[in-house]
XYZ file of C-alpha atoms in Angstrom:
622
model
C 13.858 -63.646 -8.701
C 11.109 -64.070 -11.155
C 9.874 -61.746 -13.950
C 6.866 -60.920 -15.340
C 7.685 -57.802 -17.368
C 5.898 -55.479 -19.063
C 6.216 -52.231 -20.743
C 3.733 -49.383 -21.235
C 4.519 -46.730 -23.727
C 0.710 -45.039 -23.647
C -1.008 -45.827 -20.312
C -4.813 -46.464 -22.105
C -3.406 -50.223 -21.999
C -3.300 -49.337 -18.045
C -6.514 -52.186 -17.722
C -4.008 -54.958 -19.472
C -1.813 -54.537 -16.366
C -4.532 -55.003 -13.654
C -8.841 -55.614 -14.187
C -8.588 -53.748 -11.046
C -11.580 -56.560 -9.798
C -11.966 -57.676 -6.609
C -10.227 -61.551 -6.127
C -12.753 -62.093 -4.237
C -15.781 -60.594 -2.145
C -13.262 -59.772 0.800
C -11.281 -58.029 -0.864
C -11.563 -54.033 -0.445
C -9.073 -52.575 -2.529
C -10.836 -52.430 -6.009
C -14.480 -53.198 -4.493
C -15.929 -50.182 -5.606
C -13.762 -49.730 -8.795
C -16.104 -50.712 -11.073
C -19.131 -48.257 -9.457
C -16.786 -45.492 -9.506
C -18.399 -42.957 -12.565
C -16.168 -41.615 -15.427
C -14.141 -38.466 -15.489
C -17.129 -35.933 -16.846
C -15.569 -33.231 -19.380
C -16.775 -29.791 -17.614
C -19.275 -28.079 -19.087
C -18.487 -25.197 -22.182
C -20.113 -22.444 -21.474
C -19.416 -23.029 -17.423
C -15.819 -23.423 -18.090
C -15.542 -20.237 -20.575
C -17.225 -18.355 -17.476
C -15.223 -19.286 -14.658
C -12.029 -19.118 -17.026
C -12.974 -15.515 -17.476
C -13.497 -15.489 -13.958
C -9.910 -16.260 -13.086
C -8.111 -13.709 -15.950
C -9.884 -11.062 -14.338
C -7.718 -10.689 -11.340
C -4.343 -11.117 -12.953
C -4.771 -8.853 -16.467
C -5.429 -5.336 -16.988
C -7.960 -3.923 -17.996
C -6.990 -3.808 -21.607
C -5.605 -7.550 -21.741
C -8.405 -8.910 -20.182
C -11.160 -7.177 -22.640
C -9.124 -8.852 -25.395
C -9.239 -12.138 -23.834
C -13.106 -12.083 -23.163
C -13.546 -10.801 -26.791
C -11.556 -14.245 -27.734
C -13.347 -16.651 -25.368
C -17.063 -15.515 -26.706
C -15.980 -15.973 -29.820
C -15.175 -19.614 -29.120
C -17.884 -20.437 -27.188
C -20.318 -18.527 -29.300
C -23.060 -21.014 -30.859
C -22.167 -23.296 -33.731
C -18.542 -22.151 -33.175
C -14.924 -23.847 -32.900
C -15.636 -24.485 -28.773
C -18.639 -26.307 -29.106
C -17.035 -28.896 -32.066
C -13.967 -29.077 -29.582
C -16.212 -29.874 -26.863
C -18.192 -32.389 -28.639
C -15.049 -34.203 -29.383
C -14.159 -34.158 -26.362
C -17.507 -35.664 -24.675
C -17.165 -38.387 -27.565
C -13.748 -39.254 -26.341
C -15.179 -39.558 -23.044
C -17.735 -41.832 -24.038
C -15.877 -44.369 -25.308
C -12.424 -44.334 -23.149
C -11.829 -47.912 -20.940
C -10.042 -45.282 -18.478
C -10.762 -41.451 -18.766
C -10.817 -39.085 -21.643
C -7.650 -37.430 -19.973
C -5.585 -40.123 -18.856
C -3.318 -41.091 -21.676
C -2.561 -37.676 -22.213
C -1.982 -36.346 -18.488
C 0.085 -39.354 -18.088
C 2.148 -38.671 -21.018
C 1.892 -34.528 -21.694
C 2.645 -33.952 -18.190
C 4.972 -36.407 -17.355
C 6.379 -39.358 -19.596
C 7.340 -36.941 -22.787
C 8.892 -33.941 -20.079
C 12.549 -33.944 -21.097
C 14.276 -32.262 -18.310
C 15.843 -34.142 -15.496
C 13.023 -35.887 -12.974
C 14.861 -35.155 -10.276
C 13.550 -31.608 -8.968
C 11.644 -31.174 -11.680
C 9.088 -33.886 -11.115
C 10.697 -36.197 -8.002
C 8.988 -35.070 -4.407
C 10.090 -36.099 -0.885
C 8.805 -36.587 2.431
C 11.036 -36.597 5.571
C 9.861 -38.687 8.634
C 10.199 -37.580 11.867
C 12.914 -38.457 13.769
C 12.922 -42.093 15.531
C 13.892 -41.807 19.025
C 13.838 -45.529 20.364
C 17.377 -46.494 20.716
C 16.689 -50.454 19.153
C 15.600 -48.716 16.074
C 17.798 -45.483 15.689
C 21.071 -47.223 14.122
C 20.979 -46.896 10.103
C 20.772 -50.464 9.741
C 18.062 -50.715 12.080
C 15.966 -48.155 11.014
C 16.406 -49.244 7.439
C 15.054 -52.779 8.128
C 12.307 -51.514 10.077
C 11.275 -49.625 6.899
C 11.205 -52.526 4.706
C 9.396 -54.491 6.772
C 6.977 -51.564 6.555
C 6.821 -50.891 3.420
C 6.392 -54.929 2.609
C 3.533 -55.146 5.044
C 1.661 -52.527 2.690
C 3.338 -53.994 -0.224
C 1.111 -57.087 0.253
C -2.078 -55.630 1.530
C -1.936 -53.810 -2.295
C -1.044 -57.442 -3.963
C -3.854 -59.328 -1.799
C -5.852 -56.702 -2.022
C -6.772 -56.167 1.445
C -5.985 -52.661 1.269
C -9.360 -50.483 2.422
C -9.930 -47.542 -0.572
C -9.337 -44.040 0.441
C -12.465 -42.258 1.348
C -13.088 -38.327 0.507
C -16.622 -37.498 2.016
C -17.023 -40.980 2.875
C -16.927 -42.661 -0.645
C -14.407 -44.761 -2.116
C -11.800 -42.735 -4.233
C -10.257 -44.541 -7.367
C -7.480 -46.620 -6.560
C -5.972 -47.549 -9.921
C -2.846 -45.654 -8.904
C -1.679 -48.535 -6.599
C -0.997 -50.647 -9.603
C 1.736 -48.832 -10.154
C 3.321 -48.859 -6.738
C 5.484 -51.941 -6.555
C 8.092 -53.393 -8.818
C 7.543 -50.574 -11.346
C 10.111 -48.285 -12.935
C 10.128 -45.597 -15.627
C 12.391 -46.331 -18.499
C 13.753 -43.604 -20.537
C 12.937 -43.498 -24.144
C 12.229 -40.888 -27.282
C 10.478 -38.613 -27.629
C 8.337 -40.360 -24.311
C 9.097 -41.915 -21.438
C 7.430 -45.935 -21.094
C 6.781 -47.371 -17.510
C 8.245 -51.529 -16.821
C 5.603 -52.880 -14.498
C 6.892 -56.467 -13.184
C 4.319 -58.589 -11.164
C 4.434 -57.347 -7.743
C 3.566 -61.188 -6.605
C 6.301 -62.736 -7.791
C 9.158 -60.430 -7.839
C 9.989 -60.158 -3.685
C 13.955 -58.349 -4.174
C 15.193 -55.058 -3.269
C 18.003 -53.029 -3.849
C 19.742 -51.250 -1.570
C 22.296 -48.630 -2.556
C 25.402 -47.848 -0.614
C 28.200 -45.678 -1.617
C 27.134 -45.648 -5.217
C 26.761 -49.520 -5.326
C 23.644 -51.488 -5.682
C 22.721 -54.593 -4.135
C 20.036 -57.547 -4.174
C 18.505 -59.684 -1.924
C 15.185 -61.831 -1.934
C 12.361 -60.529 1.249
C 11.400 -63.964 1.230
C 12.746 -67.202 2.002
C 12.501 -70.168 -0.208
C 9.511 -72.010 1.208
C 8.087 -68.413 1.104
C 8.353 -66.986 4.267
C 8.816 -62.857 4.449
C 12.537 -62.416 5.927
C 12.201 -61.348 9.601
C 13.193 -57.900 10.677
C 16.451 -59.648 12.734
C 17.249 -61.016 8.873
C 16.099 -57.985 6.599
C 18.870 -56.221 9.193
C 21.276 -58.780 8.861
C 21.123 -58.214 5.065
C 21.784 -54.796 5.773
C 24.895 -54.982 7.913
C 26.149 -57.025 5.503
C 25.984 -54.832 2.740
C 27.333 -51.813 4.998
C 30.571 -53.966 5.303
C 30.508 -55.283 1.530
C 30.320 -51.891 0.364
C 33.213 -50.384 2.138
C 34.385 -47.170 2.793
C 34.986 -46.149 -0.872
C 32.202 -44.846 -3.376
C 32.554 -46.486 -6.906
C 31.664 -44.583 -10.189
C 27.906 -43.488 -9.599
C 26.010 -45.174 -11.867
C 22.542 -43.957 -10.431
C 23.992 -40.600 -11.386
C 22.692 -41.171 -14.874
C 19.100 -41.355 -14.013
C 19.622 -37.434 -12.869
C 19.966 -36.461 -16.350
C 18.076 -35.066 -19.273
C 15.727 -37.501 -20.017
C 16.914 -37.944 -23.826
C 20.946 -37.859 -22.792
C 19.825 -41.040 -20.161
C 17.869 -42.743 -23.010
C 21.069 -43.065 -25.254
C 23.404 -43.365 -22.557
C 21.154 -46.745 -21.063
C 21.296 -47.988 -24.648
C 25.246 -47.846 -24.360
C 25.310 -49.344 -20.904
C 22.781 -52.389 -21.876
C 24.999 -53.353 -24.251
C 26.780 -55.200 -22.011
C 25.674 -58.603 -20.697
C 26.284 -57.561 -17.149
C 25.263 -54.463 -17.147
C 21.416 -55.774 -18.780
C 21.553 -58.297 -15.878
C 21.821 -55.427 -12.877
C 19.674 -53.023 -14.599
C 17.475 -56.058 -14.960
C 17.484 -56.917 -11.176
C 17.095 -52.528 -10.217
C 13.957 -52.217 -12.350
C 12.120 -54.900 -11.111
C 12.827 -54.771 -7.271
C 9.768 -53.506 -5.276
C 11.426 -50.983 -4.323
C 14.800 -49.042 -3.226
C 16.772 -48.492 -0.034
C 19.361 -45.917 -0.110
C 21.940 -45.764 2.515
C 23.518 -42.453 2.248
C 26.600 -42.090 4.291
C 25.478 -38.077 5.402
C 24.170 -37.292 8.887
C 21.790 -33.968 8.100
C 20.650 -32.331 11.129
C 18.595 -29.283 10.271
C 15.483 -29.766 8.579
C 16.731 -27.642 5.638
C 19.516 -30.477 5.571
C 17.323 -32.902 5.513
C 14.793 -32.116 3.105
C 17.593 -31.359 1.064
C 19.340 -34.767 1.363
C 15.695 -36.489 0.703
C 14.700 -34.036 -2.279
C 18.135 -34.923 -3.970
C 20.643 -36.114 -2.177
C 24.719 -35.824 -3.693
C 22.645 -37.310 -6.926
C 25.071 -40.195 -6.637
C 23.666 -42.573 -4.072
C 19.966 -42.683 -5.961
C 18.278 -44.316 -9.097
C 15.802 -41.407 -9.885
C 13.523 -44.026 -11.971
C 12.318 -45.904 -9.492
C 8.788 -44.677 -7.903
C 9.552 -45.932 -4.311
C 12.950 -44.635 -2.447
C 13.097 -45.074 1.112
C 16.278 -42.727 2.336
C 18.345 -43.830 5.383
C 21.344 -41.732 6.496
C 24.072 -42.110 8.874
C 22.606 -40.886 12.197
C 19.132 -42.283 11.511
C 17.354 -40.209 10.433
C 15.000 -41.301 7.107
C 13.042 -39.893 4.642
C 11.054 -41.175 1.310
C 11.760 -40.025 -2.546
C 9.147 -40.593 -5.260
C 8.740 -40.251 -8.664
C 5.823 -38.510 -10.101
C 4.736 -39.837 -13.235
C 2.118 -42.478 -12.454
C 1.426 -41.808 -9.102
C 0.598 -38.513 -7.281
C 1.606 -37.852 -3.563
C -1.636 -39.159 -1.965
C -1.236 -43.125 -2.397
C 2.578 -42.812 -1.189
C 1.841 -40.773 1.403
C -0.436 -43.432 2.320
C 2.154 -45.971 2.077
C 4.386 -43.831 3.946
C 2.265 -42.361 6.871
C 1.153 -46.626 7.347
C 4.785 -47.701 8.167
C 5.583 -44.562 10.286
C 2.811 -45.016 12.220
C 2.348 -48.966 12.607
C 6.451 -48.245 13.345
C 5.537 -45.706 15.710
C 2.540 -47.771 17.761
C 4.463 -51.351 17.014
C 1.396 -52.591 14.879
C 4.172 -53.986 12.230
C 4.790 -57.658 13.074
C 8.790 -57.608 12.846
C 8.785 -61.162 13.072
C 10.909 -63.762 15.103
C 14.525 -62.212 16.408
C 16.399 -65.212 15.165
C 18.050 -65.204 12.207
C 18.031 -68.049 9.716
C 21.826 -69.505 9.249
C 21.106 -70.438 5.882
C 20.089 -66.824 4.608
C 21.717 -65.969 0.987
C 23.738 -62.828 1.154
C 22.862 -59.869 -0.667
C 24.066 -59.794 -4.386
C 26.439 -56.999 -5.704
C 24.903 -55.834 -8.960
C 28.131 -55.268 -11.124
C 28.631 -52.790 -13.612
C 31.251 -52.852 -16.413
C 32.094 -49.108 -17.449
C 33.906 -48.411 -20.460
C 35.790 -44.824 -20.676
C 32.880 -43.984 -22.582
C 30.487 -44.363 -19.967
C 32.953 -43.447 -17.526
C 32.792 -39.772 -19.321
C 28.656 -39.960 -19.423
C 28.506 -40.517 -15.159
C 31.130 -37.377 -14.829
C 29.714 -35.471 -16.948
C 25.449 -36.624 -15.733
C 27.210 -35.611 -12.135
C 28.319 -32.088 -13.274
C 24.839 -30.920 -14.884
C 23.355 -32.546 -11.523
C 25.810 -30.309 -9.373
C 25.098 -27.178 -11.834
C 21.150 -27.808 -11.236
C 21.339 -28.189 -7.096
C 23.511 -25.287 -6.984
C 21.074 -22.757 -8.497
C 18.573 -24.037 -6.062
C 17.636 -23.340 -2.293
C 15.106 -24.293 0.282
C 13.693 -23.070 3.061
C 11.825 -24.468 5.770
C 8.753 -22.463 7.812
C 8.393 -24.570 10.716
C 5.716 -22.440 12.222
C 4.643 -23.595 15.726
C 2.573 -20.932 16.926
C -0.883 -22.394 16.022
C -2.281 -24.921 13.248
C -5.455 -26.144 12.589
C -6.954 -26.303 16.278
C -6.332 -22.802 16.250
C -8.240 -22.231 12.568
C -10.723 -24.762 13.327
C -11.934 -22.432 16.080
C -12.230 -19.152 13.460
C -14.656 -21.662 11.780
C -12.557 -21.192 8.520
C -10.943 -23.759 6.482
C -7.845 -25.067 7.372
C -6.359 -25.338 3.673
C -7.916 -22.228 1.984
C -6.531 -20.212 5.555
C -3.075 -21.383 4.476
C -3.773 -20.621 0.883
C -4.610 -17.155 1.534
C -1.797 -16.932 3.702
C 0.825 -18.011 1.323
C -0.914 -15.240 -1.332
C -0.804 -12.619 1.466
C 2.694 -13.940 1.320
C 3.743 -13.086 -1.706
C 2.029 -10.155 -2.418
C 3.781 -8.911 0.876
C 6.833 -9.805 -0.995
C 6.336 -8.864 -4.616
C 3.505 -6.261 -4.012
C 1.345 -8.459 -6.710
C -0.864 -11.429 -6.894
C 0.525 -13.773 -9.665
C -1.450 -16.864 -10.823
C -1.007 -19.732 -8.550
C -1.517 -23.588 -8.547
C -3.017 -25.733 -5.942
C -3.481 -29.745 -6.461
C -7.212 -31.034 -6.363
C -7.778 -34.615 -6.605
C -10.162 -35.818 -9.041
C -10.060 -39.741 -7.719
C -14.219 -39.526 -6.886
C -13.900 -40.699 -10.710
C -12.297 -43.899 -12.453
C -8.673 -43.084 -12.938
C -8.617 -39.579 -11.831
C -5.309 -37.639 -11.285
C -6.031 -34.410 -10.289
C -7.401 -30.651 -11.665
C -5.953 -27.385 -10.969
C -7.457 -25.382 -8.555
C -6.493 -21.346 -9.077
C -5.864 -20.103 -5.916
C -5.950 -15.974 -6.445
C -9.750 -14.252 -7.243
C -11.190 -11.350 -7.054
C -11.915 -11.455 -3.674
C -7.984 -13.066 -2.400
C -6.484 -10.066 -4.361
C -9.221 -7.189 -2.721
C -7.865 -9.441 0.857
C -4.163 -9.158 0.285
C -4.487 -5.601 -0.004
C -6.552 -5.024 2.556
C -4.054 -6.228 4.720
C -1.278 -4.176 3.727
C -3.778 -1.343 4.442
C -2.874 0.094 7.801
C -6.085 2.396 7.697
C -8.955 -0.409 7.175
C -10.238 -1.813 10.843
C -9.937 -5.951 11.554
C -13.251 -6.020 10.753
C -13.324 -5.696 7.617
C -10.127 -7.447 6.885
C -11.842 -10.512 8.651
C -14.967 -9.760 6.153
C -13.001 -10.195 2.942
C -10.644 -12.590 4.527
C -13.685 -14.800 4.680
C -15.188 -13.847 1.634
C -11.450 -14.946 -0.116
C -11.616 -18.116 1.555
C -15.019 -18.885 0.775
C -14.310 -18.113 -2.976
C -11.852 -20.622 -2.772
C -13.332 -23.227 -0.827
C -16.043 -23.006 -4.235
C -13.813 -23.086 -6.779
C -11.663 -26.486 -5.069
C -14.983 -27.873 -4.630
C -16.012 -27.739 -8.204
C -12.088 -29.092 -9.153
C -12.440 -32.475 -7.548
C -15.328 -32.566 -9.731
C -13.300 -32.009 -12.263
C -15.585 -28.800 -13.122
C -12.206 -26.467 -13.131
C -10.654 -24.634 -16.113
C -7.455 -26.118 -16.562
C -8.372 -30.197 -18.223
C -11.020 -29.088 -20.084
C -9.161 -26.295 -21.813
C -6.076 -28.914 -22.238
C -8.449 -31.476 -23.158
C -10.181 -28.951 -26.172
C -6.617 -28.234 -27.406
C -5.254 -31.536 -27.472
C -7.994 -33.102 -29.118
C -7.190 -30.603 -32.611
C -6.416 -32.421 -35.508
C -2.947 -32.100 -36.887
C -4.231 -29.523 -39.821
C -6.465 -27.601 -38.127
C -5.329 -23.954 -37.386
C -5.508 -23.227 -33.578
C -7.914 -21.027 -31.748
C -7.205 -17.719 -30.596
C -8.094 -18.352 -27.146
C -5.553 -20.743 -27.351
C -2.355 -18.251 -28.721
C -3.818 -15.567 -26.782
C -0.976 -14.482 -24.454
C -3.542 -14.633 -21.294
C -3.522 -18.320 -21.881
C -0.038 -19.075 -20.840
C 0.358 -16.226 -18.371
C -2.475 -17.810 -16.715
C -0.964 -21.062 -16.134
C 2.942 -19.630 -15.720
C 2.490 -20.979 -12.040
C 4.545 -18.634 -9.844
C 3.356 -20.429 -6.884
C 3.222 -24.518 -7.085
C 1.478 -25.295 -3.854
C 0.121 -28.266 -2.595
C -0.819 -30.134 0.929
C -0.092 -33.687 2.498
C -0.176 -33.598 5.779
C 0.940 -36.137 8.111
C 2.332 -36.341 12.080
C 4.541 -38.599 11.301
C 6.324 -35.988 8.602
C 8.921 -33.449 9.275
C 9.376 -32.210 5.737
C 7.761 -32.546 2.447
C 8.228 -30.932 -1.233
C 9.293 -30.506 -4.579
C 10.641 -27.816 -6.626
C 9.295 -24.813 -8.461
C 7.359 -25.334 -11.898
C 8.904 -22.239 -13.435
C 12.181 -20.676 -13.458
C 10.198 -17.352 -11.196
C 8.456 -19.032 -9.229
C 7.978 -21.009 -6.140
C 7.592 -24.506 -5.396
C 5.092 -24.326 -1.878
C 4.531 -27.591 0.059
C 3.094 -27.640 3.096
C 1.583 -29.341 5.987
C -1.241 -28.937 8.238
C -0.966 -30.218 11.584
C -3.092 -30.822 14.615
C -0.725 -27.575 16.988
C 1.657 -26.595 13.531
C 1.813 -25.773 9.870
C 4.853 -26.591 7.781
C 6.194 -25.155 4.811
C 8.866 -26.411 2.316
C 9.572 -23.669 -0.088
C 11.936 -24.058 -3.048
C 13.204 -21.778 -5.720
C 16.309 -20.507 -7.616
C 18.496 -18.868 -5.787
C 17.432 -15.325 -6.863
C 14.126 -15.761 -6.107
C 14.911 -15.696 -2.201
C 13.332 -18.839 -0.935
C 14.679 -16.962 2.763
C 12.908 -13.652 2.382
C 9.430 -15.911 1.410
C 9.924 -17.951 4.332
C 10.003 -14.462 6.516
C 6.876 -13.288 4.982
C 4.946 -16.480 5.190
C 5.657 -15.839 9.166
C 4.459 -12.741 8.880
C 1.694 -13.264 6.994
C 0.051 -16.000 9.303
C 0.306 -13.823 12.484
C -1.258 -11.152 10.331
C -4.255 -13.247 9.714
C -4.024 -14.795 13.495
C -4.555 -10.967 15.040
C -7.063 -10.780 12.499
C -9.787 -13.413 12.849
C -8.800 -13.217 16.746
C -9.779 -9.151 17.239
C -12.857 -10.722 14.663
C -13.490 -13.035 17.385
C -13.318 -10.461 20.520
C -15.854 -7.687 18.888
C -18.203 -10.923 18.385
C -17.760 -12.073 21.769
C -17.769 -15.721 20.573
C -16.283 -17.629 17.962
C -17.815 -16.711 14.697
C -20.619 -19.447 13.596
C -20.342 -18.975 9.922
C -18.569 -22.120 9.031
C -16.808 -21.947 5.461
């Protein structure tokens, strides 16, 4: 295997790792990189507004006053806003990536302490593969990699075709780090080790706790066949044996400043550098988990996090195969956000699924190389750092549970035909939701892209208004006709719909605020709007929510972003909508899955007795 390594402690040197040009004028995947427009900073005054805007729903009458009082007075002419804001537009100017990319990439992610895993890993699980030549572990598995190497060199050659939102190309500078990448614990921040994708071709596979190598390509060159990539996996099924070893992955499951001093131990050793060496540059991981979950609770368990043992957390790319077949996909966060995996992921479950993956010949080569053990040599000291990484991972699972809403009663045909759309329907369902549940509407996070700009990540779009909180309540109201819950049921989701639309502009609340308080110096004194107590309360995210939606998926998640809240995935199919929902244990992650039930009939009887006064389905199209 050859290296090409690199490490990235601030991601502003991202354009040292890849130009992100075209190689040449066929290529597609960075063609309209360079035309892409910078990340604008959203406008003051327009920002203090709609910030305003979004306290007024969640504060009293009292709190809020006090928090408008403190925003006019730092947007007021001459005043601390507008120096903040000029700053900030002067960053802008002259960044080579965006004006919030360093420090998203490192605030949000690379300097977060706690453990990755359910704190910032996510999962998808695939649906279930029913051909029998493909349903064995070892099949399945192989037919994965071959997958996920297919897209693996469409990103390298750059024949990959951009994503497109509205038609135009979206920024695709998350790609670079797909492959071959891995984040490396440090203090007080995280760095990422990119190796070059084109000339590292291993994998690792882990089996009962141990990790194995072996090249995808032959020595002439030649990608490994599907027969062979198999091959390699049967024999590390039988090389690994029946017995787990001391789980060294475990370590990647804990607090991210306990790993960093506990990897400086293990890399003392010779053999020990070598294997961590060999993990941290493969393209990516297989794990081989010897469980067999059947329910999709089960499952998105065993995908989200597993027994913590049979994982290494760091790596971005995790493809999950267990016992009876079934497979899923873990990923980790911090340079990446679910859309480009998904990507990845919904390409080899569906080129799987319609055989447009070329598997290769069905021979196998007699002089293949077997797959390398990657050997570990564990003092008592380190011995003592895995048990003791795999009791705070056990501590941390078992406060947690997760609930599936597999709702098959209607999905977006159905919504589709109310003329409504599909994602603010489910977002207003999921408040209607909680307020059933809680008898409140508490702020709430949903994920807007911001790739229509060079190196974009995403803005937060703040689900509950005015007009979702007048909805909820209207339908707890027993005494108000359909009509009029339809009314502000539309009037909710248009809200919505306007306030997303002006986040993948990046014209939200959220990075411009962050941005204006980042950007003090160290000795200035902070603004009040700043230590106000609405600030934080506004962005203590009791529902996390967030869509990918693919056919090919039978799960996806990740876990809540504060110890009272909810962690809401979900999916929006064609004839269903799926919902992952994860929480402590005393938030009742059962009784939310009831009420989301509930609350998507509700609005079904609805926008249906809507439809039946009208006579016809209802042309306003929002």
């Amino acid at each position: 295997m050859a290296s090409s390594t690199r490490l990235f402690s601030v991601t502003r040197h991202a354009k040292d790792l890849h130009p992100l040009t075209p190689l040449g004028p066929n290529k597609p995947l960075y063609q309209q990189q360079a035309a892409l427009p910078k990340l604008p900073v959203a406008p003051l005054q327009e920002t203090a507004v709609k910030y305003l805007k979004t306290l007024k729903p969640i504060l009293s009458e009292a709190d809020y006053a006090r928090s408008e009082k403190l925003v006019k007075e730092f947007v007021a002419p001459g005043g601390k806003g507008e120096q903040l804001h000029k700053r900030l537009q002067e960053r802008a100017a002259t960044s080579s990536t965006s004006w919030l990319y360093d420090w998203w990439n490192d605030w949000a992610y690379m300097a977060y302490r706690d453990p990755v895993v359910v704190n910032v890993s996510y999962f998808f699980v695939f649906q279930d593969e029913l051909r029998k030549q493909w349903k064995a572990p070892a099949s399945r598995a192989a037919a994965l990699i071959t997958g996920a190497l297919e897209f693996k060199r469409l990103v390298v050659e750059q024949d990959l075709k951009p994503e497109l939102f509205k038609g135009k190309a979206l920024s695709m500078d998350q790609y670079q780090w797909m492959f071959n990448t891995c984040r490396i614990p440090r203090i007080p921040s995280d760095q990422t080790r990119v190796d070059d994708p084109a000339r590292n071709s291993h994998v690792v596979v882990i089996r009962k706790n141990q990790f194995f190598s072996f090249d995808t390509r032959h020595a002439d060159g030649r990608q490994l066949s599907t027969a062979e990539i198999e091959k390699q996996i049967q024999a590390i099924y039988q090389q690994a044996g029946d017995h787990s070893t001391p789980a060294v992955g475990a370590l990647t499951s804990e607090n991210r400043d306990i790993w960093t001093k506990t990897r400086e131990e293990l890399v003392q050793s010779p053999v020990n550098r070598a294997s961590l060496d060999a993990i941290e540059s493969a393209s990516f991981v297989i794990c081989l988990d010897d469980s067999s979950p059947v329910t999709r609770e089960e499952a998105s368990r065993a995908c989200w996090h597993g027994d913590g043992r049979n994982r290494f957390f760091d790596k971005p790319l995790q493809f999950i195969v267990f016992e009876n077949g079934k497979a899923g996909f873990l990923g980790e966060h911090s340079m990446m956000d679910a859309t480009p995996t998904s990507n990845m992921c919904d390409f080899i479950c569906s080129g799987l699924s319609k055989d447009t993956i070329n598997h290769g010949a069905s021979s196998v080569s007699a002089t293949l190389n077997p797959p390398q053990k990657l050997n570990f040599e564990l003092s008592p000291s380190l011995l003592s750092r895995i048990e003791s990484a795999e009791g705070h991972f056990d501590t941390l699972i078992a406060k947690h549970d997760v609930h599936i809403q597999a709702f098959h009663d209607y999905g977006k045909d159905l919504i589709k035909k109310f003329r409504i759309s599909p994602d603010a329907y489910v977002q207003m369902a999921i408040q209607l939701a909680y307020y059933k549940m809680h008898g409140v509407s508490r702020p709430t996070y949903e994920s807007a892209q911001t790739r229509a700009y060079a190196y974009g990540r995403t803005e937060t779009c703040r689900t509950v208004s005015t007009d979702s909180v007048a909805f909820v309540k209207a339908m707890q109201d027993p005494a108000l006709p359909a009509a009029t819950k339809a009314q502000l049921g539309r009037k909710a989701v248009a809200s919505h719909v306007a306030y997303m639309n002006d986040c993948v502009e990046n014209r939200g609340v959220d990075r411009a605020l962050l941005g204006m308080k980042l950007i003090l110096k160290p000795d200035e004194p902070v603004p009040s709007i700043f230590t106000d107590p609405a600030f934080e309360y506004s962005k203590h995210w009791y529902l996390s929510t967030s869509q990918i939606s693919s056919e090919y998926y039978d799960g996806y998640g990740w876990g809540e972003v504060v110890p009272d809240g909810y962690g809401i995935a979900y999916m929006v199919k064609e004839r269903s909508l799926h919902f992952n929902v994860a929480c402590l244990k005393e938030m009742r992650a059962d009784r939310m899955k009831f009420y989301l039930e509930d609350a998507l009939r509700d609005l079904r009887r609805v926008f249906e007795a809507e439809q039946a006064v009208s006579g016809k389905d209802v042309k306003a199209k929002l």
